[in-house]
Amino acid sequence: MNEALLRSLTPSVLGILVRRGADFAAAEDAVQDALVEAVRVWPADQPRDPKGWLVTVAWRRFLDATRADTARRRREDAVDAEPVPGPGATADDTLQLYFLCAHPSLTPSSAVALTLRAVGGLTTRQIAQAYLVPEATMAQRISRAKRTVSGLRLDRTGDVATVLRVLYLVFNEGYSGDVDLAAEAIRLTRQLAAAIDHPEVAGLLALMLLHHARRAARTAPDGSLVPLAEQDRGRWDTGAITEGVTILQGALARDRPGEFQAQAAIAALHADARTAEETDWVQIVEWFDELARLTDSPVVRLNRAVAVGEADGPRAGLAALAAVDDTVPRHTAVAAYLHERDGDPATAARLYAEAARKAPNLAERDHLTRQAARLNASRSH
């Protein structure tokens, strides 16, 4: 079974059903039913036109649901509109679906959750983990969002800022989650950049390219995480870095600062350094100051504390960290790192172990556990 094929076809099939008159919630349910049927049938007999097959089955599932609660005349009209089997339409509706899910009637958090579930292909559990909330809470949030957008059409304009945030979360999930969506997020952001002349869209595309350029060096052959300072920079994709920096420079030249441009500038400074020791941490702190001004985000202040620790020493970093709420995710891991830099391995080892217990994914947990074990082993000799 080609799960990647099913995942790639899902947005287009969903868009076709919505354009044919299905409300969003019913269309999404019908597409999910069709995917389940494909998983059951295709291993023995995969159709020559997978997309056409999915459209036909999903539309019939929609009609079955419609027949249960609509009048007879409306049922007959819907049957008349049933598409004939054959090659499906080639239009890519994915980006339009992102805008539908980012409708102004939804809160940003609900819009992000709905898009990740209906278009991005993530499970409710994966989305709940990304938001650090119980799975049942996220399921209720997604259900409410689906009810809200039911009846809306693809020509209703959503919020660009929310779409950008969704795309970035999908990109990040592609790195840390169970489903690889990073390349798809870059593809959609390229489409958006071609359609909308906006410096923040360009900033997000630059940020994605600069992060994606380091992907091959992020993990060791055994799958373990490799921290940025220890990565083999010869494995970084210089083509992606060059493209990202060029796009960023064009965006910054327009003097309309935004959070994605600031994040991309930080990533560009990392990419520009030939070695970890040559990183311009002073400039990075300045960009974090700008980012904090733009977002007032505790996560930004947490990452700024790391940069301050590199630029001005670990004591300064710990002082900056003291101003950050200790419930912010990864706070304990940052404290462990700064205490190790400050020459306090006992405290660092304890904090690494504590951070491992709070880690949001297995790879990060294993990395932090190894850090704690390394320090404990060095102290025992």
mmCIF file of C-alpha atoms in Angstrom:
data_model
loop_
_atom_site.group_PDB
_atom_site.id
_atom_site.type_symbol
_atom_site.label_atom_id
_atom_site.label_comp_id
_atom_site.label_asym_id
_atom_site.label_seq_id
_atom_site.Cartn_x
_atom_site.Cartn_y
_atom_site.Cartn_z
ATOM 1 C CA MET A 1 0.000 0.000 0.000
ATOM 2 C CA ASN A 2 1.421 3.377 -1.091
ATOM 3 C CA GLU A 3 0.520 5.572 1.892
ATOM 4 C CA ALA A 4 2.430 8.517 0.441
ATOM 5 C CA LEU A 5 0.266 8.359 -2.709
ATOM 6 C CA LEU A 6 -2.933 8.372 -0.655
ATOM 7 C CA ARG A 7 -1.696 11.287 1.437
ATOM 8 C CA SER A 8 -0.745 13.298 -1.659
ATOM 9 C CA LEU A 9 -4.142 12.733 -3.309
ATOM 10 C CA THR A 10 -6.245 13.574 -0.249
ATOM 11 C CA PRO A 11 -6.300 17.408 -0.566
ATOM 12 C CA SER A 12 -7.204 17.342 -4.257
ATOM 13 C CA VAL A 13 -10.017 14.808 -3.755
ATOM 14 C CA LEU A 14 -11.328 16.854 -0.815
ATOM 15 C CA GLY A 15 -11.250 20.010 -2.956
ATOM 16 C CA ILE A 16 -13.193 18.330 -5.769
ATOM 17 C CA LEU A 17 -15.975 17.281 -3.381
ATOM 18 C CA VAL A 18 -16.205 20.777 -1.886
ATOM 19 C CA ARG A 19 -16.375 22.366 -5.357
ATOM 20 C CA ARG A 20 -19.158 19.940 -6.311
ATOM 21 C CA GLY A 21 -21.282 21.175 -3.429
ATOM 22 C CA ALA A 22 -20.376 19.037 -0.407
ATOM 23 C CA ASP A 23 -19.934 20.971 2.811
ATOM 24 C CA PHE A 24 -16.464 20.697 4.284
ATOM 25 C CA ALA A 25 -17.236 18.420 7.241
ATOM 26 C CA ALA A 26 -19.235 15.935 5.151
ATOM 27 C CA ALA A 27 -16.612 15.984 2.400
ATOM 28 C CA GLU A 28 -13.794 15.320 4.859
ATOM 29 C CA ASP A 29 -15.704 12.375 6.358
ATOM 30 C CA ALA A 30 -16.408 10.970 2.889
ATOM 31 C CA VAL A 31 -12.765 11.238 1.844
ATOM 32 C CA GLN A 32 -11.649 9.488 5.027
ATOM 33 C CA ASP A 33 -14.109 6.660 4.281
ATOM 34 C CA ALA A 34 -12.702 6.391 0.757
ATOM 35 C CA LEU A 35 -9.151 6.193 2.109
ATOM 36 C CA VAL A 36 -10.155 3.369 4.439
ATOM 37 C CA GLU A 37 -11.702 1.534 1.479
ATOM 38 C CA ALA A 38 -8.533 2.087 -0.552
ATOM 39 C CA VAL A 39 -6.406 0.578 2.211
ATOM 40 C CA ARG A 40 -8.688 -2.474 2.136
ATOM 41 C CA VAL A 41 -8.950 -2.901 -1.668
ATOM 42 C CA TRP A 42 -5.800 -1.555 -3.304
ATOM 43 C CA PRO A 43 -3.235 -4.103 -2.069
ATOM 44 C CA ALA A 44 -5.022 -6.740 -4.146
ATOM 45 C CA ASP A 45 -6.177 -4.554 -7.059
ATOM 46 C CA GLN A 46 -4.842 -0.981 -7.271
ATOM 47 C CA PRO A 47 -6.772 1.058 -9.883
ATOM 48 C CA ARG A 48 -5.045 2.530 -12.920
ATOM 49 C CA ASP A 49 -6.434 5.955 -11.976
ATOM 50 C CA PRO A 50 -6.135 6.191 -8.170
ATOM 51 C CA LYS A 51 -7.410 9.768 -7.989
ATOM 52 C CA GLY A 52 -10.483 9.068 -10.133
ATOM 53 C CA TRP A 53 -11.209 5.994 -8.006
ATOM 54 C CA LEU A 54 -10.995 8.008 -4.780
ATOM 55 C CA VAL A 55 -13.236 10.778 -6.153
ATOM 56 C CA THR A 56 -15.872 8.266 -7.230
ATOM 57 C CA VAL A 57 -15.868 6.335 -3.942
ATOM 58 C CA ALA A 58 -15.766 9.494 -1.805
ATOM 59 C CA TRP A 59 -18.631 11.068 -3.734
ATOM 60 C CA ARG A 60 -20.724 7.941 -3.309
ATOM 61 C CA ARG A 61 -19.976 7.946 0.411
ATOM 62 C CA PHE A 62 -21.091 11.573 0.524
ATOM 63 C CA LEU A 63 -24.299 10.717 -1.305
ATOM 64 C CA ASP A 64 -24.993 7.852 1.086
ATOM 65 C CA ALA A 65 -24.696 10.249 4.006
ATOM 66 C CA THR A 66 -26.773 12.897 2.237
ATOM 67 C CA ARG A 67 -29.601 10.443 1.517
ATOM 68 C CA ALA A 68 -30.004 9.804 5.236
ATOM 69 C CA ASP A 69 -31.043 13.352 6.119
ATOM 70 C CA THR A 70 -32.171 15.264 2.984
ATOM 71 C CA ALA A 71 -35.392 15.447 1.027
ATOM 72 C CA ARG A 72 -36.069 13.129 -1.913
ATOM 73 C CA ARG A 73 -35.818 15.847 -4.571
ATOM 74 C CA ARG A 74 -32.483 17.071 -3.207
ATOM 75 C CA ARG A 75 -31.201 13.475 -3.171
ATOM 76 C CA GLU A 76 -32.072 13.038 -6.839
ATOM 77 C CA ASP A 77 -30.312 16.296 -7.766
ATOM 78 C CA ALA A 78 -27.177 15.111 -6.001
ATOM 79 C CA VAL A 79 -27.289 11.742 -7.782
ATOM 80 C CA ASP A 80 -27.491 13.530 -11.147
ATOM 81 C CA ALA A 81 -24.239 15.326 -10.309
ATOM 82 C CA GLU A 82 -22.307 12.116 -9.602
ATOM 83 C CA PRO A 83 -19.009 12.175 -11.538
ATOM 84 C CA VAL A 84 -18.422 9.399 -14.034
ATOM 85 C CA PRO A 85 -15.431 7.136 -13.374
ATOM 86 C CA GLY A 86 -12.350 8.239 -15.241
ATOM 87 C CA PRO A 87 -9.259 10.436 -14.927
ATOM 88 C CA GLY A 88 -9.612 12.949 -12.103
ATOM 89 C CA ALA A 89 -9.069 16.674 -12.441
ATOM 90 C CA THR A 90 -5.458 17.766 -12.325
ATOM 91 C CA ALA A 91 -5.932 21.031 -10.398
ATOM 92 C CA ASP A 92 -4.094 21.259 -7.090
ATOM 93 C CA ASP A 93 -6.578 22.514 -4.505
ATOM 94 C CA THR A 94 -4.317 22.068 -1.488
ATOM 95 C CA LEU A 95 -3.454 25.727 -1.007
ATOM 96 C CA GLN A 96 -7.102 26.738 -1.474
ATOM 97 C CA LEU A 97 -8.053 24.267 1.232
ATOM 98 C CA TYR A 98 -5.477 25.856 3.542
ATOM 99 C CA PHE A 99 -7.270 29.177 3.053
ATOM 100 C CA LEU A 100 -10.667 27.580 3.629
ATOM 101 C CA CYS A 101 -9.428 26.108 6.901
ATOM 102 C CA ALA A 102 -8.007 29.535 7.845
ATOM 103 C CA HIS A 103 -11.418 31.192 7.603
ATOM 104 C CA PRO A 104 -11.809 34.317 9.800
ATOM 105 C CA SER A 105 -14.699 32.685 11.679
ATOM 106 C CA LEU A 106 -12.186 30.282 13.250
ATOM 107 C CA THR A 107 -9.682 31.106 15.961
ATOM 108 C CA PRO A 108 -6.055 30.754 14.759
ATOM 109 C CA SER A 109 -5.488 27.676 16.940
ATOM 110 C CA SER A 110 -8.626 25.976 15.600
ATOM 111 C CA ALA A 111 -7.685 26.861 12.026
ATOM 112 C CA VAL A 112 -4.242 25.347 12.461
ATOM 113 C CA ALA A 113 -5.629 22.178 14.034
ATOM 114 C CA LEU A 114 -8.269 21.712 11.314
ATOM 115 C CA THR A 115 -5.747 22.169 8.508
ATOM 116 C CA LEU A 116 -3.250 19.773 10.041
ATOM 117 C CA ARG A 117 -5.992 17.147 10.356
ATOM 118 C CA ALA A 118 -7.967 17.577 7.130
ATOM 119 C CA VAL A 119 -5.250 18.681 4.706
ATOM 120 C CA GLY A 120 -1.918 17.854 6.314
ATOM 121 C CA GLY A 121 -2.839 14.253 7.041
ATOM 122 C CA LEU A 122 -1.816 14.317 10.714
ATOM 123 C CA THR A 123 -3.710 12.295 13.285
ATOM 124 C CA THR A 124 -5.553 13.938 16.162
ATOM 125 C CA ARG A 125 -2.937 12.463 18.503
ATOM 126 C CA GLN A 126 -0.060 14.071 16.591
ATOM 127 C CA ILE A 127 -1.787 17.454 16.599
ATOM 128 C CA ALA A 128 -2.546 17.182 20.318
ATOM 129 C CA GLN A 129 1.123 16.487 21.000
ATOM 130 C CA ALA A 130 2.153 19.530 18.967
ATOM 131 C CA TYR A 131 -0.207 21.697 21.036
ATOM 132 C CA LEU A 132 0.620 19.969 24.338
ATOM 133 C CA VAL A 133 -3.065 19.261 25.080
ATOM 134 C CA PRO A 134 -4.979 15.994 25.698
ATOM 135 C CA GLU A 135 -6.098 14.132 22.591
ATOM 136 C CA ALA A 136 -9.777 14.376 23.621
ATOM 137 C CA THR A 137 -9.487 18.169 23.884
ATOM 138 C CA MET A 138 -7.987 18.396 20.414
ATOM 139 C CA ALA A 139 -10.670 16.086 18.971
ATOM 140 C CA GLN A 140 -13.366 18.419 20.289
ATOM 141 C CA ARG A 141 -11.559 21.476 18.890
ATOM 142 C CA ILE A 142 -11.290 19.912 15.433
ATOM 143 C CA SER A 143 -14.954 18.821 15.453
ATOM 144 C CA ARG A 144 -16.086 22.351 16.341
ATOM 145 C CA ALA A 145 -13.899 23.801 13.582
ATOM 146 C CA LYS A 146 -15.334 21.379 10.997
ATOM 147 C CA ARG A 147 -18.872 22.382 11.975
ATOM 148 C CA THR A 148 -17.957 26.062 11.669
ATOM 149 C CA VAL A 149 -16.642 25.838 8.106
ATOM 150 C CA SER A 150 -19.394 23.510 6.898
ATOM 151 C CA GLY A 151 -21.244 25.171 4.048
ATOM 152 C CA LEU A 152 -18.400 27.544 3.161
ATOM 153 C CA ARG A 153 -16.887 27.433 -0.318
ATOM 154 C CA LEU A 154 -13.347 27.644 -1.675
ATOM 155 C CA ASP A 155 -13.906 31.237 -2.853
ATOM 156 C CA ARG A 156 -14.106 32.512 0.723
ATOM 157 C CA THR A 157 -10.830 34.196 1.591
ATOM 158 C CA GLY A 158 -9.011 33.059 4.709
ATOM 159 C CA ASP A 159 -6.330 34.804 6.718
ATOM 160 C CA VAL A 160 -2.820 34.856 5.198
ATOM 161 C CA ALA A 161 -1.116 35.110 8.596
ATOM 162 C CA THR A 162 -2.936 31.990 9.796
ATOM 163 C CA VAL A 163 -2.079 30.111 6.595
ATOM 164 C CA LEU A 164 1.602 30.981 7.111
ATOM 165 C CA ARG A 165 1.478 29.718 10.682
ATOM 166 C CA VAL A 166 -0.165 26.483 9.558
ATOM 167 C CA LEU A 167 2.417 25.947 6.828
ATOM 168 C CA TYR A 168 5.253 26.442 9.305
ATOM 169 C CA LEU A 169 3.725 23.996 11.788
ATOM 170 C CA VAL A 170 3.275 21.426 9.021
ATOM 171 C CA PHE A 171 6.916 21.974 8.032
ATOM 172 C CA ASN A 172 8.069 21.455 11.633
ATOM 173 C CA GLU A 173 5.936 18.330 11.983
ATOM 174 C CA GLY A 174 7.722 17.030 8.908
ATOM 175 C CA TYR A 175 10.946 17.076 10.909
ATOM 176 C CA SER A 176 9.854 15.913 14.334
ATOM 177 C CA GLY A 177 6.671 13.911 13.793
ATOM 178 C CA ASP A 178 5.645 10.588 12.341
ATOM 179 C CA VAL A 179 4.747 11.926 8.876
ATOM 180 C CA ASP A 180 7.241 13.582 6.516
ATOM 181 C CA LEU A 181 5.534 16.789 5.380
ATOM 182 C CA ALA A 182 8.486 19.200 5.156
ATOM 183 C CA ALA A 183 8.896 19.054 1.373
ATOM 184 C CA GLU A 184 5.133 19.452 0.863
ATOM 185 C CA ALA A 185 5.108 22.543 3.111
ATOM 186 C CA ILE A 186 7.932 24.074 1.059
ATOM 187 C CA ARG A 187 6.075 23.312 -2.193
ATOM 188 C CA LEU A 188 2.910 25.018 -0.949
ATOM 189 C CA THR A 189 4.827 28.017 0.386
ATOM 190 C CA ARG A 190 6.455 28.410 -3.038
ATOM 191 C CA GLN A 191 2.969 28.448 -4.564
ATOM 192 C CA LEU A 192 1.843 31.059 -2.070
ATOM 193 C CA ALA A 193 4.932 33.210 -2.694
ATOM 194 C CA ALA A 194 4.216 33.097 -6.429
ATOM 195 C CA ALA A 195 0.613 34.166 -5.847
ATOM 196 C CA ILE A 196 1.062 36.785 -3.110
ATOM 197 C CA ASP A 197 3.685 39.533 -3.082
ATOM 198 C CA HIS A 198 4.247 39.747 0.688
ATOM 199 C CA PRO A 199 7.574 39.945 2.567
ATOM 200 C CA GLU A 200 6.409 37.576 5.312
ATOM 201 C CA VAL A 201 5.499 34.904 2.753
ATOM 202 C CA ALA A 202 9.000 35.292 1.322
ATOM 203 C CA GLY A 203 10.418 35.247 4.850
ATOM 204 C CA LEU A 204 8.705 31.942 5.616
ATOM 205 C CA LEU A 205 9.931 30.382 2.368
ATOM 206 C CA ALA A 206 13.489 31.532 3.153
ATOM 207 C CA LEU A 207 13.221 30.138 6.687
ATOM 208 C CA MET A 208 12.027 26.747 5.441
ATOM 209 C CA LEU A 209 14.790 26.513 2.848
ATOM 210 C CA LEU A 210 17.494 27.444 5.359
ATOM 211 C CA HIS A 211 16.268 24.850 7.869
ATOM 212 C CA HIS A 212 15.737 22.197 5.202
ATOM 213 C CA ALA A 213 19.295 22.755 3.966
ATOM 214 C CA ARG A 214 20.589 21.261 7.237
ATOM 215 C CA ARG A 215 18.324 18.240 7.195
ATOM 216 C CA ALA A 216 20.879 15.626 6.091
ATOM 217 C CA ALA A 217 23.152 16.573 9.007
ATOM 218 C CA ARG A 218 20.470 16.667 11.708
ATOM 219 C CA THR A 219 20.607 12.959 12.539
ATOM 220 C CA ALA A 220 23.343 10.348 12.895
ATOM 221 C CA PRO A 221 23.206 7.016 11.012
ATOM 222 C CA ASP A 222 21.562 5.427 14.072
ATOM 223 C CA GLY A 223 18.778 8.043 13.984
ATOM 224 C CA SER A 224 19.976 10.025 16.997
ATOM 225 C CA LEU A 225 19.827 13.813 16.978
ATOM 226 C CA VAL A 226 22.959 15.791 16.136
ATOM 227 C CA PRO A 227 22.996 19.276 17.753
ATOM 228 C CA LEU A 228 23.621 22.218 15.427
ATOM 229 C CA ALA A 229 27.104 22.876 16.829
ATOM 230 C CA GLU A 230 28.157 19.277 16.105
ATOM 231 C CA GLN A 231 26.683 18.923 12.609
ATOM 232 C CA ASP A 232 28.883 18.190 9.606
ATOM 233 C CA ARG A 233 28.446 21.456 7.701
ATOM 234 C CA GLY A 234 29.808 19.828 4.573
ATOM 235 C CA ARG A 235 26.496 17.960 4.385
ATOM 236 C CA TRP A 236 24.430 21.146 4.346
ATOM 237 C CA ASP A 237 22.705 21.916 1.034
ATOM 238 C CA THR A 238 24.514 25.031 -0.210
ATOM 239 C CA GLY A 239 22.031 25.486 -3.067
ATOM 240 C CA ALA A 240 19.095 25.719 -0.658
ATOM 241 C CA ILE A 241 21.091 28.064 1.579
ATOM 242 C CA THR A 242 21.924 30.371 -1.327
ATOM 243 C CA GLU A 243 18.304 30.441 -2.476
ATOM 244 C CA GLY A 244 17.042 31.064 1.059
ATOM 245 C CA VAL A 245 19.470 33.929 1.678
ATOM 246 C CA THR A 246 18.622 35.549 -1.680
ATOM 247 C CA ILE A 247 14.881 35.382 -0.967
ATOM 248 C CA LEU A 248 15.440 36.753 2.558
ATOM 249 C CA GLN A 249 17.521 39.676 1.324
ATOM 250 C CA GLY A 250 14.740 40.643 -1.067
ATOM 251 C CA ALA A 251 12.180 40.520 1.728
ATOM 252 C CA LEU A 252 14.266 42.520 4.210
ATOM 253 C CA ALA A 253 14.949 45.182 1.589
ATOM 254 C CA ARG A 254 11.262 46.091 1.647
ATOM 255 C CA ASP A 255 11.572 47.243 5.286
ATOM 256 C CA ARG A 256 8.358 45.590 6.451
ATOM 257 C CA PRO A 257 9.706 43.420 9.296
ATOM 258 C CA GLY A 258 7.899 40.320 10.470
ATOM 259 C CA GLU A 259 8.535 37.298 12.653
ATOM 260 C CA PHE A 260 9.324 34.879 9.807
ATOM 261 C CA GLN A 261 11.849 37.292 8.317
ATOM 262 C CA ALA A 262 13.512 37.635 11.731
ATOM 263 C CA GLN A 263 13.631 33.850 12.203
ATOM 264 C CA ALA A 264 15.052 33.450 8.704
ATOM 265 C CA ALA A 265 17.748 36.038 9.484
ATOM 266 C CA ILE A 266 18.798 33.985 12.515
ATOM 267 C CA ALA A 267 18.897 30.823 10.412
ATOM 268 C CA ALA A 268 20.942 32.649 7.760
ATOM 269 C CA LEU A 269 23.536 33.703 10.336
ATOM 270 C CA HIS A 270 23.918 30.057 11.403
ATOM 271 C CA ALA A 271 24.220 28.992 7.756
ATOM 272 C CA ASP A 272 26.832 31.677 7.067
ATOM 273 C CA ALA A 273 29.235 30.408 9.736
ATOM 274 C CA ARG A 274 31.848 27.968 8.399
ATOM 275 C CA THR A 275 32.207 26.494 11.916
ATOM 276 C CA ALA A 276 30.127 26.673 15.068
ATOM 277 C CA GLU A 277 32.836 28.801 16.684
ATOM 278 C CA GLU A 278 32.525 31.435 13.939
ATOM 279 C CA THR A 279 28.786 31.966 14.527
ATOM 280 C CA ASP A 280 27.927 35.666 14.957
ATOM 281 C CA TRP A 281 26.035 35.300 18.226
ATOM 282 C CA VAL A 282 25.943 39.049 18.853
ATOM 283 C CA GLN A 283 23.902 39.590 15.687
ATOM 284 C CA ILE A 284 21.735 36.598 16.539
ATOM 285 C CA VAL A 285 20.895 38.143 19.929
ATOM 286 C CA GLU A 286 19.948 41.367 18.145
ATOM 287 C CA TRP A 287 17.597 39.476 15.846
ATOM 288 C CA PHE A 288 16.089 37.665 18.849
ATOM 289 C CA ASP A 289 15.482 41.075 20.428
ATOM 290 C CA GLU A 290 13.631 42.098 17.261
ATOM 291 C CA LEU A 291 11.714 38.825 17.235
ATOM 292 C CA ALA A 292 10.699 39.270 20.871
ATOM 293 C CA ARG A 293 9.461 42.779 20.050
ATOM 294 C CA LEU A 294 7.361 41.409 17.203
ATOM 295 C CA THR A 295 5.884 38.389 18.979
ATOM 296 C CA ASP A 296 6.324 38.728 22.771
ATOM 297 C CA SER A 297 6.675 34.936 22.725
ATOM 298 C CA PRO A 298 8.084 33.046 25.742
ATOM 299 C CA VAL A 299 9.613 30.498 23.344
ATOM 300 C CA VAL A 300 11.499 33.326 21.634
ATOM 301 C CA ARG A 301 12.768 34.563 24.999
ATOM 302 C CA LEU A 302 13.860 31.015 25.821
ATOM 303 C CA ASN A 303 15.877 30.734 22.610
ATOM 304 C CA ARG A 304 17.245 34.235 23.179
ATOM 305 C CA ALA A 305 18.658 33.047 26.523
ATOM 306 C CA VAL A 306 20.681 30.408 24.659
ATOM 307 C CA ALA A 307 22.007 33.041 22.252
ATOM 308 C CA VAL A 308 22.891 35.366 25.139
ATOM 309 C CA GLY A 309 24.732 32.491 26.796
ATOM 310 C CA GLU A 310 26.812 32.049 23.650
ATOM 311 C CA ALA A 311 27.419 35.757 23.070
ATOM 312 C CA ASP A 312 28.044 36.935 26.645
ATOM 313 C CA GLY A 313 28.761 33.745 28.584
ATOM 314 C CA PRO A 314 26.649 31.134 30.401
ATOM 315 C CA ARG A 315 26.067 33.310 33.503
ATOM 316 C CA ALA A 316 24.450 35.960 31.309
ATOM 317 C CA GLY A 317 22.416 33.229 29.620
ATOM 318 C CA LEU A 318 21.182 31.901 32.955
ATOM 319 C CA ALA A 319 20.225 35.440 34.003
ATOM 320 C CA ALA A 320 18.188 35.817 30.803
ATOM 321 C CA LEU A 321 16.638 32.387 31.379
ATOM 322 C CA ALA A 322 15.524 33.394 34.879
ATOM 323 C CA ALA A 323 13.091 35.858 33.277
ATOM 324 C CA VAL A 324 11.387 33.061 31.297
ATOM 325 C CA ASP A 325 8.506 31.059 32.767
ATOM 326 C CA ASP A 326 9.898 27.637 33.697
ATOM 327 C CA THR A 327 6.773 25.912 32.321
ATOM 328 C CA VAL A 328 7.765 26.837 28.748
ATOM 329 C CA PRO A 329 8.612 23.639 26.800
ATOM 330 C CA ARG A 330 12.369 22.850 26.727
ATOM 331 C CA HIS A 331 13.114 25.340 29.528
ATOM 332 C CA THR A 332 14.750 22.585 31.577
ATOM 333 C CA ALA A 333 16.901 21.440 28.635
ATOM 334 C CA VAL A 334 18.177 24.987 28.094
ATOM 335 C CA ALA A 335 18.955 25.314 31.804
ATOM 336 C CA ALA A 336 20.889 22.048 31.676
ATOM 337 C CA TYR A 337 22.959 23.235 28.712
ATOM 338 C CA LEU A 338 23.789 26.589 30.311
ATOM 339 C CA HIS A 339 24.735 24.994 33.649
ATOM 340 C CA GLU A 340 27.057 22.607 31.809
ATOM 341 C CA ARG A 341 28.653 25.546 30.003
ATOM 342 C CA ASP A 342 29.022 27.254 33.383
ATOM 343 C CA GLY A 343 31.037 24.335 34.778
ATOM 344 C CA ASP A 344 28.339 22.730 36.950
ATOM 345 C CA PRO A 345 28.039 19.151 35.591
ATOM 346 C CA ALA A 346 26.111 17.827 38.601
ATOM 347 C CA THR A 347 23.264 20.295 38.168
ATOM 348 C CA ALA A 348 23.398 19.906 34.393
ATOM 349 C CA ALA A 349 23.116 16.105 34.579
ATOM 350 C CA ARG A 350 20.121 16.322 36.896
ATOM 351 C CA LEU A 351 18.406 18.836 34.628
ATOM 352 C CA TYR A 352 19.152 16.824 31.472
ATOM 353 C CA ALA A 353 17.490 13.792 33.067
ATOM 354 C CA GLU A 354 14.504 15.891 34.100
ATOM 355 C CA ALA A 355 14.248 17.398 30.608
ATOM 356 C CA ALA A 356 14.323 13.913 29.067
ATOM 357 C CA ARG A 357 11.218 12.969 31.050
ATOM 358 C CA LYS A 358 9.410 16.006 29.586
ATOM 359 C CA ALA A 359 10.643 15.572 25.999
ATOM 360 C CA PRO A 360 7.908 15.828 23.330
ATOM 361 C CA ASN A 361 9.306 13.038 21.148
ATOM 362 C CA LEU A 362 11.440 9.924 21.365
ATOM 363 C CA ALA A 363 14.478 11.284 19.500
ATOM 364 C CA GLU A 364 14.751 14.302 21.792
ATOM 365 C CA ARG A 365 14.234 12.169 24.889
ATOM 366 C CA ASP A 366 17.026 9.817 23.873
ATOM 367 C CA HIS A 367 19.368 12.727 23.128
ATOM 368 C CA LEU A 368 18.778 14.323 26.543
ATOM 369 C CA THR A 369 19.152 10.976 28.293
ATOM 370 C CA ARG A 370 22.521 10.477 26.616
ATOM 371 C CA GLN A 371 23.607 13.952 27.707
ATOM 372 C CA ALA A 372 22.773 13.144 31.327
ATOM 373 C CA ALA A 373 24.551 9.782 31.118
ATOM 374 C CA ARG A 374 27.636 11.402 29.583
ATOM 375 C CA LEU A 375 27.957 13.908 32.432
ATOM 376 C CA ASN A 376 27.292 11.292 35.113
ATOM 377 C CA ALA A 377 29.934 9.016 33.600
ATOM 378 C CA SER A 378 32.519 11.814 33.508
ATOM 379 C CA ARG A 379 31.875 12.645 37.164
ATOM 380 C CA SER A 380 32.336 9.048 38.246
ATOM 381 C CA HIS A 381 35.888 8.888 36.888
#
